[in-house]
C-alpha positions as protocol buffer text, in pm:
chain_id: "A"
residue {
  index: 1
  type: MET
  ca { x: -9 y: 6 z: 12 }
}
residue {
  index: 2
  type: THR
  ca { x: 218 y: 338 z: -157 }
}
residue {
  index: 3
  type: PRO
  ca { x: 165 y: 565 z: 191 }
}
residue {
  index: 4
  type: PRO
  ca { x: -138 y: 917 z: 123 }
}
residue {
  index: 5
  type: THR
  ca { x: 22 y: 1234 z: 121 }
}
residue {
  index: 6
  type: TRP
  ca { x: -67 y: 1347 z: 446 }
}
residue {
  index: 7
  type: PHE
  ca { x: 207 y: 1111 z: 567 }
}
residue {
  index: 8
  type: THR
  ca { x: 538 y: 1110 z: 428 }
}
residue {
  index: 9
  type: GLN
  ca { x: 414 y: 1473 z: 429 }
}
residue {
  index: 10
  type: ALA
  ca { x: 430 y: 1455 z: 831 }
}
residue {
  index: 11
  type: LEU
  ca { x: 763 y: 1252 z: 832 }
}
residue {
  index: 12
  type: ALA
  ca { x: 900 y: 1427 z: 633 }
}
residue {
  index: 13
  type: GLN
  ca { x: 895 y: 1724 z: 858 }
}
residue {
  index: 14
  type: GLN
  ca { x: 1209 y: 1631 z: 1089 }
}
residue {
  index: 15
  type: PRO
  ca { x: 1218 y: 1677 z: 1449 }
}
residue {
  index: 16
  type: GLU
  ca { x: 1454 y: 1816 z: 1662 }
}
residue {
  index: 17
  type: HIS
  ca { x: 1604 y: 1522 z: 1872 }
}
residue {
  index: 18
  type: ARG
  ca { x: 1687 y: 1656 z: 2266 }
}
residue {
  index: 19
  type: ASP
  ca { x: 1810 y: 1473 z: 2588 }
}
residue {
  index: 20
  type: VAL
  ca { x: 1751 y: 1597 z: 2908 }
}
residue {
  index: 21
  type: VAL
  ca { x: 1870 y: 1417 z: 3272 }
}
residue {
  index: 22
  type: VAL
  ca { x: 1614 y: 1365 z: 3540 }
}
residue {
  index: 23
  type: SER
  ca { x: 1756 y: 1198 z: 3841 }
}
residue {
  index: 24
  type: GLY
  ca { x: 1998 y: 1052 z: 3749 }
}
residue {
  index: 25
  type: ALA
  ca { x: 1818 y: 899 z: 3390 }
}
residue {
  index: 26
  type: ARG
  ca { x: 1855 y: 1025 z: 3037 }
}
residue {
  index: 27
  type: VAL
  ca { x: 1568 y: 1128 z: 2876 }
}
residue {
  index: 28
  type: HIS
  ca { x: 1517 y: 1183 z: 2492 }
}
residue {
  index: 29
  type: TYR
  ca { x: 1254 y: 1373 z: 2316 }
}
residue {
  index: 30
  type: ARG
  ca { x: 1143 y: 1489 z: 2018 }
}
residue {
  index: 31
  type: ALA
  ca { x: 1037 y: 1852 z: 1915 }
}
residue {
  index: 32
  type: TRP
  ca { x: 829 y: 1974 z: 1579 }
}
residue {
  index: 33
  type: GLY
  ca { x: 757 y: 2344 z: 1560 }
}
residue {
  index: 34
  type: PRO
  ca { x: 868 y: 2648 z: 1603 }
}
residue {
  index: 35
  type: ALA
  ca { x: 1012 y: 2778 z: 1978 }
}
residue {
  index: 36
  type: GLY
  ca { x: 747 y: 3077 z: 2172 }
}
residue {
  index: 37
  type: ALA
  ca { x: 405 y: 2842 z: 2014 }
}
residue {
  index: 38
  type: PRO
  ca { x: 180 y: 2691 z: 2230 }
}
residue {
  index: 39
  type: GLY
  ca { x: 274 y: 2395 z: 2398 }
}
residue {
  index: 40
  type: VAL
  ca { x: 218 y: 2017 z: 2364 }
}
residue {
  index: 41
  type: VAL
  ca { x: 384 y: 1733 z: 2515 }
}
residue {
  index: 42
  type: LEU
  ca { x: 288 y: 1396 z: 2359 }
}
residue {
  index: 43
  type: VAL
  ca { x: 269 y: 1048 z: 2599 }
}
residue {
  index: 44
  type: HIS
  ca { x: 281 y: 689 z: 2482 }
}
residue {
  index: 45
  type: GLY
  ca { x: 166 y: 425 z: 2567 }
}
residue {
  index: 46
  type: GLY
  ca { x: 356 y: 110 z: 2757 }
}
residue {
  index: 47
  type: ALA
  ca { x: 622 y: -54 z: 2519 }
}
residue {
  index: 48
  type: ALA
  ca { x: 608 y: 199 z: 2235 }
}
residue {
  index: 49
  type: HIS
  ca { x: 823 y: 547 z: 2216 }
}
residue {
  index: 50
  type: SER
  ca { x: 799 y: 855 z: 2078 }
}
residue {
  index: 51
  type: GLY
  ca { x: 824 y: 774 z: 1759 }
}
residue {
  index: 52
  type: TRP
  ca { x: 431 y: 671 z: 1758 }
}
residue {
  index: 53
  type: TRP
  ca { x: 386 y: 1033 z: 1756 }
}
residue {
  index: 54
  type: ASP
  ca { x: 588 y: 1119 z: 1487 }
}
residue {
  index: 55
  type: HIS
  ca { x: 328 y: 1145 z: 1175 }
}
residue {
  index: 56
  type: VAL
  ca { x: 38 y: 1269 z: 1455 }
}
residue {
  index: 57
  type: ALA
  ca { x: 284 y: 1566 z: 1588 }
}
residue {
  index: 58
  type: PRO
  ca { x: 376 y: 1744 z: 1278 }
}
residue {
  index: 59
  type: LEU
  ca { x: 62 y: 1798 z: 1234 }
}
residue {
  index: 60
  type: LEU
  ca { x: -69 y: 1995 z: 1496 }
}
residue {
  index: 61
  type: THR
  ca { x: 27 y: 2288 z: 1329 }
}
residue {
  index: 62
  type: GLY
  ca { x: 114 y: 2674 z: 1578 }
}
residue {
  index: 63
  type: ARG
  ca { x: 284 y: 2465 z: 1797 }
}
residue {
  index: 64
  type: ARG
  ca { x: 536 y: 2384 z: 1967 }
}
residue {
  index: 65
  type: VAL
  ca { x: 495 y: 1999 z: 2026 }
}
residue {
  index: 66
  type: VAL
  ca { x: 732 y: 1743 z: 2182 }
}
residue {
  index: 67
  type: ALA
  ca { x: 761 y: 1390 z: 2199 }
}
residue {
  index: 68
  type: LEU
  ca { x: 948 y: 1239 z: 2480 }
}
residue {
  index: 69
  type: ASP
  ca { x: 991 y: 835 z: 2579 }
}
residue {
  index: 70
  type: LEU
  ca { x: 912 y: 780 z: 2904 }
}
residue {
  index: 71
  type: THR
  ca { x: 1264 y: 580 z: 3136 }
}
residue {
  index: 72
  type: GLY
  ca { x: 1262 y: 244 z: 2984 }
}
residue {
  index: 73
  type: HIS
  ca { x: 1105 y: 307 z: 2718 }
}
residue {
  index: 74
  type: GLY
  ca { x: 1208 y: 388 z: 2331 }
}
residue {
  index: 75
  type: ASP
  ca { x: 1637 y: 572 z: 2293 }
}
residue {
  index: 76
  type: SER
  ca { x: 1583 y: 701 z: 2669 }
}
residue {
  index: 77
  type: ASP
  ca { x: 1764 y: 528 z: 2997 }
}
residue {
  index: 78
  type: ARG
  ca { x: 1687 y: 282 z: 3180 }
}
residue {
  index: 79
  type: ARG
  ca { x: 1572 y: 252 z: 3594 }
}
residue {
  index: 80
  type: GLU
  ca { x: 1652 y: 45 z: 3758 }
}
residue {
  index: 81
  type: ASP
  ca { x: 1293 y: 60 z: 3934 }
}
residue {
  index: 82
  type: TYR
  ca { x: 1011 y: 254 z: 3722 }
}
residue {
  index: 83
  type: ASP
  ca { x: 841 y: 498 z: 3902 }
}
residue {
  index: 84
  type: PRO
  ca { x: 476 y: 687 z: 3823 }
}
residue {
  index: 85
  type: LEU
  ca { x: 548 y: 956 z: 3985 }
}
residue {
  index: 86
  type: LEU
  ca { x: 927 y: 943 z: 3837 }
}
residue {
  index: 87
  type: TRP
  ca { x: 740 y: 940 z: 3487 }
}
residue {
  index: 88
  type: ALA
  ca { x: 501 y: 1249 z: 3521 }
}
residue {
  index: 89
  type: ARG
  ca { x: 852 y: 1436 z: 3714 }
}
residue {
  index: 90
  type: GLU
  ca { x: 1039 y: 1311 z: 3313 }
}
residue {
  index: 91
  type: VAL
  ca { x: 719 y: 1473 z: 3132 }
}
residue {
  index: 92
  type: VAL
  ca { x: 744 y: 1800 z: 3330 }
}
residue {
  index: 93
  type: ALA
  ca { x: 1143 y: 1783 z: 3291 }
}
residue {
  index: 94
  type: VAL
  ca { x: 1069 y: 1776 z: 2896 }
}
residue {
  index: 95
  type: ALA
  ca { x: 833 y: 2050 z: 2847 }
}
residue {
  index: 96
  type: ALA
  ca { x: 1037 y: 2243 z: 3017 }
}
residue {
  index: 97
  type: ASP
  ca { x: 1382 y: 2186 z: 2833 }
}
residue {
  index: 98
  type: ALA
  ca { x: 1156 y: 2234 z: 2584 }
}
residue {
  index: 99
  type: GLY
  ca { x: 1041 y: 2562 z: 2680 }
}
residue {
  index: 100
  type: LEU
  ca { x: 734 y: 2510 z: 2689 }
}
residue {
  index: 101
  type: ASP
  ca { x: 450 y: 2762 z: 2880 }
}
residue {
  index: 102
  type: ARG
  ca { x: 170 y: 2485 z: 3035 }
}
residue {
  index: 103
  type: PRO
  ca { x: 182 y: 2254 z: 2724 }
}
residue {
  index: 104
  type: VAL
  ca { x: -138 y: 2046 z: 2716 }
}
residue {
  index: 105
  type: VAL
  ca { x: -73 y: 1743 z: 2829 }
}
residue {
  index: 106
  type: VAL
  ca { x: -190 y: 1374 z: 2567 }
}
residue {
  index: 107
  type: GLY
  ca { x: -85 y: 1078 z: 2659 }
}
residue {
  index: 108
  type: HIS
  ca { x: -164 y: 730 z: 2515 }
}
residue {
  index: 109
  type: SER
  ca { x: -351 y: 429 z: 2713 }
}
residue {
  index: 110
  type: MET
  ca { x: -61 y: 370 z: 2977 }
}
residue {
  index: 111
  type: GLY
  ca { x: 71 y: 773 z: 2877 }
}
residue {
  index: 112
  type: GLY
  ca { x: -265 y: 849 z: 2989 }
}
residue {
  index: 113
  type: TRP
  ca { x: -200 y: 772 z: 3315 }
}
residue {
  index: 114
  type: VAL
  ca { x: 114 y: 913 z: 3297 }
}
residue {
  index: 115
  type: ALA
  ca { x: -22 y: 1252 z: 3220 }
}
residue {
  index: 116
  type: VAL
  ca { x: -282 y: 1218 z: 3464 }
}
residue {
  index: 117
  type: THR
  ca { x: -31 y: 1240 z: 3755 }
}
residue {
  index: 118
  type: VAL
  ca { x: 126 y: 1532 z: 3642 }
}
residue {
  index: 119
  type: GLY
  ca { x: -237 y: 1751 z: 3594 }
}
residue {
  index: 120
  type: VAL
  ca { x: -198 y: 1537 z: 3990 }
}
residue {
  index: 121
  type: GLU
  ca { x: 31 y: 1686 z: 4137 }
}
residue {
  index: 122
  type: HIS
  ca { x: 255 y: 1957 z: 3851 }
}
residue {
  index: 123
  type: PRO
  ca { x: -72 y: 2135 z: 3824 }
}
residue {
  index: 124
  type: GLY
  ca { x: 80 y: 2443 z: 3827 }
}
residue {
  index: 125
  type: ASP
  ca { x: 330 y: 2376 z: 3468 }
}
residue {
  index: 126
  type: ILE
  ca { x: 53 y: 2215 z: 3285 }
}
residue {
  index: 127
  type: GLY
  ca { x: -265 y: 2404 z: 3079 }
}
residue {
  index: 128
  type: SER
  ca { x: -480 y: 2060 z: 3097 }
}
residue {
  index: 129
  type: VAL
  ca { x: -455 y: 1717 z: 2975 }
}
residue {
  index: 130
  type: VAL
  ca { x: -638 y: 1495 z: 2755 }
}
residue {
  index: 131
  type: VAL
  ca { x: -689 y: 1083 z: 2790 }
}
residue {
  index: 132
  type: VAL
  ca { x: -655 y: 899 z: 2505 }
}
residue {
  index: 133
  type: ASP
  ca { x: -863 y: 527 z: 2574 }
}
residue {
  index: 134
  type: SER
  ca { x: -667 y: 502 z: 2945 }
}
residue {
  index: 135
  type: PRO
  ca { x: -927 y: 250 z: 3133 }
}
residue {
  index: 136
  type: LEU
  ca { x: -910 y: 276 z: 3541 }
}
residue {
  index: 137
  type: ASN
  ca { x: -710 y: -19 z: 3489 }
}
residue {
  index: 138
  type: ASP
  ca { x: -917 y: -159 z: 3830 }
}
residue {
  index: 139
  type: ARG
  ca { x: -848 y: -432 z: 3790 }
}
residue {
  index: 140
  type: PRO
  ca { x: -430 y: -607 z: 3928 }
}
residue {
  index: 141
  type: PRO
  ca { x: -239 y: -739 z: 3687 }
}
residue {
  index: 142
  type: ASP
  ca { x: -242 y: -1133 z: 3623 }
}
residue {
  index: 143
  type: GLU
  ca { x: 43 y: -1281 z: 3786 }
}
residue {
  index: 144
  type: ARG
  ca { x: 108 y: -1503 z: 3531 }
}
residue {
  index: 145
  type: ARG
  ca { x: 133 y: -1282 z: 3158 }
}
residue {
  index: 146
  type: LEU
  ca { x: 328 y: -1038 z: 3415 }
}
residue {
  index: 147
  type: ARG
  ca { x: 568 y: -1286 z: 3452 }
}
residue {
  index: 148
  type: GLU
  ca { x: 523 y: -1321 z: 3047 }
}
residue {
  index: 149
  type: ARG
  ca { x: 578 y: -974 z: 2974 }
}
residue {
  index: 150
  type: ARG
  ca { x: 861 y: -942 z: 3147 }
}
residue {
  index: 151
  type: ARG
  ca { x: 1083 y: -1221 z: 2988 }
}
residue {
  index: 152
  type: PRO
  ca { x: 1372 y: -1136 z: 2759 }
}
residue {
  index: 153
  type: HIS
  ca { x: 1314 y: -1035 z: 2515 }
}
residue {
  index: 154
  type: ARG
  ca { x: 1414 y: -1236 z: 2187 }
}
residue {
  index: 155
  type: VAL
  ca { x: 1695 y: -1135 z: 1960 }
}
residue {
  index: 156
  type: TYR
  ca { x: 1632 y: -1166 z: 1574 }
}
residue {
  index: 157
  type: PRO
  ca { x: 1921 y: -1216 z: 1332 }
}
residue {
  index: 158
  type: ASP
  ca { x: 1722 y: -984 z: 1055 }
}
residue {
  index: 159
  type: PRO
  ca { x: 1521 y: -670 z: 1124 }
}
residue {
  index: 160
  type: ASP
  ca { x: 1292 y: -747 z: 862 }
}
residue {
  index: 161
  type: GLU
  ca { x: 1221 y: -1090 z: 1064 }
}
residue {
  index: 162
  type: ALA
  ca { x: 1201 y: -830 z: 1441 }
}
residue {
  index: 163
  type: ARG
  ca { x: 933 y: -657 z: 1230 }
}
residue {
  index: 164
  type: ALA
  ca { x: 754 y: -907 z: 1088 }
}
residue {
  index: 165
  type: ARG
  ca { x: 743 y: -925 z: 1463 }
}
residue {
  index: 166
  type: PHE
  ca { x: 569 y: -644 z: 1566 }
}
residue {
  index: 167
  type: ARG
  ca { x: 274 y: -631 z: 1772 }
}
residue {
  index: 168
  type: THR
  ca { x: 59 y: -408 z: 2005 }
}
residue {
  index: 169
  type: LEU
  ca { x: -41 y: -429 z: 2336 }
}
residue {
  index: 170
  type: PRO
  ca { x: -302 y: -549 z: 2344 }
}
residue {
  index: 171
  type: PRO
  ca { x: -341 y: -659 z: 1999 }
}
residue {
  index: 172
  type: GLN
  ca { x: -507 y: -469 z: 1718 }
}
residue {
  index: 173
  type: ASP
  ca { x: -638 y: -669 z: 1384 }
}
residue {
  index: 174
  type: VAL
  ca { x: -692 y: -351 z: 1155 }
}
residue {
  index: 175
  type: LEU
  ca { x: -332 y: -148 z: 1165 }
}
residue {
  index: 176
  type: LEU
  ca { x: -241 y: 122 z: 910 }
}
residue {
  index: 177
  type: PRO
  ca { x: 30 y: -10 z: 673 }
}
residue {
  index: 178
  type: PHE
  ca { x: 253 y: 192 z: 585 }
}
residue {
  index: 179
  type: VAL
  ca { x: 214 y: 362 z: 999 }
}
residue {
  index: 180
  type: ARG
  ca { x: 270 y: -40 z: 1106 }
}
residue {
  index: 181
  type: GLU
  ca { x: 622 y: -32 z: 916 }
}
residue {
  index: 182
  type: HIS
  ca { x: 687 y: 301 z: 1002 }
}
residue {
  index: 183
  type: VAL
  ca { x: 640 y: 285 z: 1435 }
}
residue {
  index: 184
  type: ALA
  ca { x: 756 y: -125 z: 1322 }
}
residue {
  index: 185
  type: ALA
  ca { x: 1145 y: -38 z: 1266 }
}
residue {
  index: 186
  type: GLY
  ca { x: 1135 y: 303 z: 1482 }
}
residue {
  index: 187
  type: SER
  ca { x: 1103 y: 8 z: 1794 }
}
residue {
  index: 188
  type: LEU
  ca { x: 1400 y: -229 z: 1746 }
}
residue {
  index: 189
  type: GLN
  ca { x: 1731 y: -137 z: 1838 }
}
residue {
  index: 190
  type: ALA
  ca { x: 2111 y: -316 z: 1758 }
}
residue {
  index: 191
  type: VAL
  ca { x: 2251 y: -552 z: 1988 }
}
residue {
  index: 192
  type: GLU
  ca { x: 2473 y: -814 z: 2017 }
}
residue {
  index: 193
  type: GLY
  ca { x: 2372 y: -1098 z: 1730 }
}
residue {
  index: 194
  type: GLY
  ca { x: 2068 y: -936 z: 1582 }
}
residue {
  index: 195
  type: TRP
  ca { x: 1805 y: -681 z: 1658 }
}
residue {
  index: 196
  type: THR
  ca { x: 1589 y: -689 z: 1966 }
}
residue {
  index: 197
  type: TRP
  ca { x: 1321 y: -421 z: 2061 }
}
residue {
  index: 198
  type: LYS
  ca { x: 1409 y: -156 z: 2279 }
}
residue {
  index: 199
  type: PHE
  ca { x: 1136 y: -125 z: 2550 }
}
residue {
  index: 200
  type: ASP
  ca { x: 1219 y: -286 z: 2866 }
}
residue {
  index: 201
  type: PRO
  ca { x: 947 y: -528 z: 3007 }
}
residue {
  index: 202
  type: ASP
  ca { x: 1114 y: -468 z: 3281 }
}
residue {
  index: 203
  type: PHE
  ca { x: 913 y: -156 z: 3329 }
}
residue {
  index: 204
  type: PHE
  ca { x: 571 y: -360 z: 3297 }
}
residue {
  index: 205
  type: GLY
  ca { x: 381 y: -417 z: 3677 }
}
residue {
  index: 206
  type: THR
  ca { x: 413 y: -1 z: 3715 }
}
residue {
  index: 207
  type: ARG
  ca { x: 86 y: 57 z: 3908 }
}
residue {
  index: 208
  type: LEU
  ca { x: -124 y: 319 z: 3758 }
}
residue {
  index: 209
  type: ARG
  ca { x: -493 y: 360 z: 3878 }
}
residue {
  index: 210
  type: LEU
  ca { x: -701 y: 532 z: 3734 }
}
residue {
  index: 211
  type: ARG
  ca { x: -981 y: 548 z: 3974 }
}
residue {
  index: 212
  type: ASP
  ca { x: -759 y: 686 z: 4263 }
}
residue {
  index: 213
  type: LEU
  ca { x: -635 y: 991 z: 4026 }
}
residue {
  index: 214
  type: LEU
  ca { x: -909 y: 1118 z: 3817 }
}
residue {
  index: 215
  type: PRO
  ca { x: -1080 y: 1331 z: 4122 }
}
residue {
  index: 216
  type: GLY
  ca { x: -721 y: 1470 z: 4246 }
}
residue {
  index: 217
  type: VAL
  ca { x: -681 y: 1646 z: 3938 }
}
residue {
  index: 218
  type: ALA
  ca { x: -712 y: 2022 z: 3889 }
}
residue {
  index: 219
  type: VAL
  ca { x: -671 y: 2099 z: 3551 }
}
residue {
  index: 220
  type: PRO
  ca { x: -899 y: 2116 z: 3346 }
}
residue {
  index: 221
  type: LEU
  ca { x: -949 y: 1715 z: 3124 }
}
residue {
  index: 222
  type: THR
  ca { x: -1081 y: 1617 z: 2806 }
}
residue {
  index: 223
  type: PHE
  ca { x: -1098 y: 1194 z: 2727 }
}
residue {
  index: 224
  type: LEU
  ca { x: -1118 y: 1068 z: 2406 }
}
residue {
  index: 225
  type: ARG
  ca { x: -1200 y: 686 z: 2353 }
}
residue {
  index: 226
  type: CYS
  ca { x: -1138 y: 507 z: 2137 }
}
residue {
  index: 227
  type: GLU
  ca { x: -1518 y: 326 z: 2018 }
}
residue {
  index: 228
  type: HIS
  ca { x: -1296 y: -2 z: 2004 }
}
residue {
  index: 229
  type: GLY
  ca { x: -1075 y: 100 z: 2222 }
}
residue {
  index: 230
  type: LEU
  ca { x: -1050 y: -65 z: 2609 }
}
residue {
  index: 231
  type: VAL
  ca { x: -1223 y: 190 z: 2759 }
}
residue {
  index: 232
  type: SER
  ca { x: -1614 y: 167 z: 2790 }
}
residue {
  index: 233
  type: PRO
  ca { x: -1927 y: 391 z: 2721 }
}
residue {
  index: 234
  type: GLU
  ca { x: -2034 y: 282 z: 3004 }
}
residue {
  index: 235
  type: MET
  ca { x: -1618 y: 318 z: 3221 }
}
residue {
  index: 236
  type: ALA
  ca { x: -1631 y: 704 z: 3084 }
}
residue {
  index: 237
  type: THR
  ca { x: -1939 y: 743 z: 3217 }
}
residue {
  index: 238
  type: GLU
  ca { x: -1801 y: 692 z: 3603 }
}
residue {
  index: 239
  type: MET
  ca { x: -1456 y: 868 z: 3478 }
}
residue {
  index: 240
  type: VAL
  ca { x: -1676 y: 1173 z: 3411 }
}
residue {
  index: 241
  type: GLY
  ca { x: -1794 y: 1110 z: 3786 }
}
residue {
  index: 242
  type: LEU
  ca { x: -1494 y: 1058 z: 3896 }
}
residue {
  index: 243
  type: THR
  ca { x: -1338 y: 1462 z: 3814 }
}
residue {
  index: 244
  type: ARG
  ca { x: -1384 y: 1777 z: 3937 }
}
residue {
  index: 245
  type: ALA
  ca { x: -1515 y: 1944 z: 3757 }
}
residue {
  index: 246
  type: GLY
  ca { x: -1633 y: 1716 z: 3484 }
}
residue {
  index: 247
  type: MET
  ca { x: -1408 y: 1554 z: 3210 }
}
residue {
  index: 248
  type: PRO
  ca { x: -1619 y: 1595 z: 2762 }
}
residue {
  index: 249
  type: VAL
  ca { x: -1639 y: 1251 z: 2632 }
}
residue {
  index: 250
  type: VAL
  ca { x: -1529 y: 1310 z: 2264 }
}
residue {
  index: 251
  type: ASP
  ca { x: -1547 y: 901 z: 2066 }
}
residue {
  index: 252
  type: LEU
  ca { x: -1369 y: 826 z: 1769 }
}
residue {
  index: 253
  type: PRO
  ca { x: -1501 y: 638 z: 1523 }
}
residue {
  index: 254
  type: ASP
  ca { x: -1391 y: 241 z: 1434 }
}
residue {
  index: 255
  type: SER
  ca { x: -1079 y: 308 z: 1616 }
}
residue {
  index: 256
  type: GLY
  ca { x: -956 y: 41 z: 1837 }
}
residue {
  index: 257
  type: HIS
  ca { x: -689 y: 117 z: 2084 }
}
residue {
  index: 258
  type: HIS
  ca { x: -427 y: 247 z: 1937 }
}
residue {
  index: 259
  type: PRO
  ca { x: -545 y: 559 z: 1741 }
}
residue {
  index: 260
  type: MET
  ca { x: -229 y: 680 z: 1551 }
}
residue {
  index: 261
  type: LEU
  ca { x: -244 y: 323 z: 1421 }
}
residue {
  index: 262
  type: ASP
  ca { x: -562 y: 311 z: 1249 }
}
residue {
  index: 263
  type: GLN
  ca { x: -750 y: 638 z: 1264 }
}
residue {
  index: 264
  type: PRO
  ca { x: -487 y: 874 z: 1300 }
}
residue {
  index: 265
  type: LEU
  ca { x: -636 y: 1119 z: 1096 }
}
residue {
  index: 266
  type: ALA
  ca { x: -928 y: 1105 z: 1363 }
}
residue {
  index: 267
  type: LEU
  ca { x: -742 y: 1144 z: 1638 }
}
residue {
  index: 268
  type: VAL
  ca { x: -573 y: 1489 z: 1459 }
}
residue {
  index: 269
  type: THR
  ca { x: -938 y: 1600 z: 1445 }
}
residue {
  index: 270
  type: ALA
  ca { x: -995 y: 1517 z: 1783 }
}
residue {
  index: 271
  type: LEU
  ca { x: -653 y: 1700 z: 1932 }
}
residue {
  index: 272
  type: ARG
  ca { x: -721 y: 1964 z: 1632 }
}
residue {
  index: 273
  type: THR
  ca { x: -1061 y: 2076 z: 1777 }
}
residue {
  index: 274
  type: VAL
  ca { x: -972 y: 2047 z: 2194 }
}
residue {
  index: 275
  type: LEU
  ca { x: -714 y: 2269 z: 2114 }
}
residue {
  index: 276
  type: ALA
  ca { x: -890 y: 2505 z: 1913 }
}
residue {
  index: 277
  type: LEU
  ca { x: -1119 y: 2555 z: 2216 }
}
residue {
  index: 278
  type: GLY
  ca { x: -896 y: 2652 z: 2478 }
}
residue {
  index: 279
  type: GLY
  ca { x: -739 y: 2321 z: 2607 }
}
residue {
  index: 280
  type: ASP
  ca { x: -452 y: 2461 z: 2685 }
}
residue {
  index: 281
  type: ARG
  ca { x: -670 y: 2781 z: 2936 }
}
residue {
  index: 282
  type: PRO
  ca { x: -785 y: 2711 z: 3262 }
}
residue {
  index: 283
  type: ARG
  ca { x: -1106 y: 2729 z: 3290 }
}
């Protein structure tokens, strides 16, 4: 499938690559757009990386957009232990290093839990939070599945073989092939004996419960619910009731849990709308 023009033009807008040190670990991030413009911070989900936003960030025109690799992911350092409060500090540190003034923080899945944590712990540093299909996460982790996910990565002798094995967590049947290929390629690193995935499997098990976090958020919230994702309409309604001042819920039609992989233009439209309606200004 030939990539569409919008996708190739977005990737042609190469980001700046920068690093900032947070509590002794190097945190990598990408940046697009003019310095001094209103800011947006994009936070990836678990086992993902900042490159998942490469075709989304350039379409948020008129903004200074940054996407970070949380420690244990992408091109950032690994830690012995992963603390959600420290991940939240990484988001704030990246925004400060990029010169963003009270940016909108957008988080997908696990990144949504991190974004909400920023809204609880650092409300004075951000304008608002947008959560993309992050569930309440009430159920305790299955220990057998957790052990499986924490197993060391397989090393593939050939990067093409590794890219062919790329899968999302949770699995998603429909992915745009040109987006999948780009994201999969950026998920690999060269190691002794071949190629393997960049993320640290030890991050699995880091516990974040949206139910505990939502009542403490002191900035405006917006929720983007994927129609075929992890959040049912009933769960979204329950989430709204947990917030201090309500929360608009926008459904992304025909989208799986990872909308940047199957419905990126719908995701961009929703984010543009939130930003145009003053998503970075306190209500």
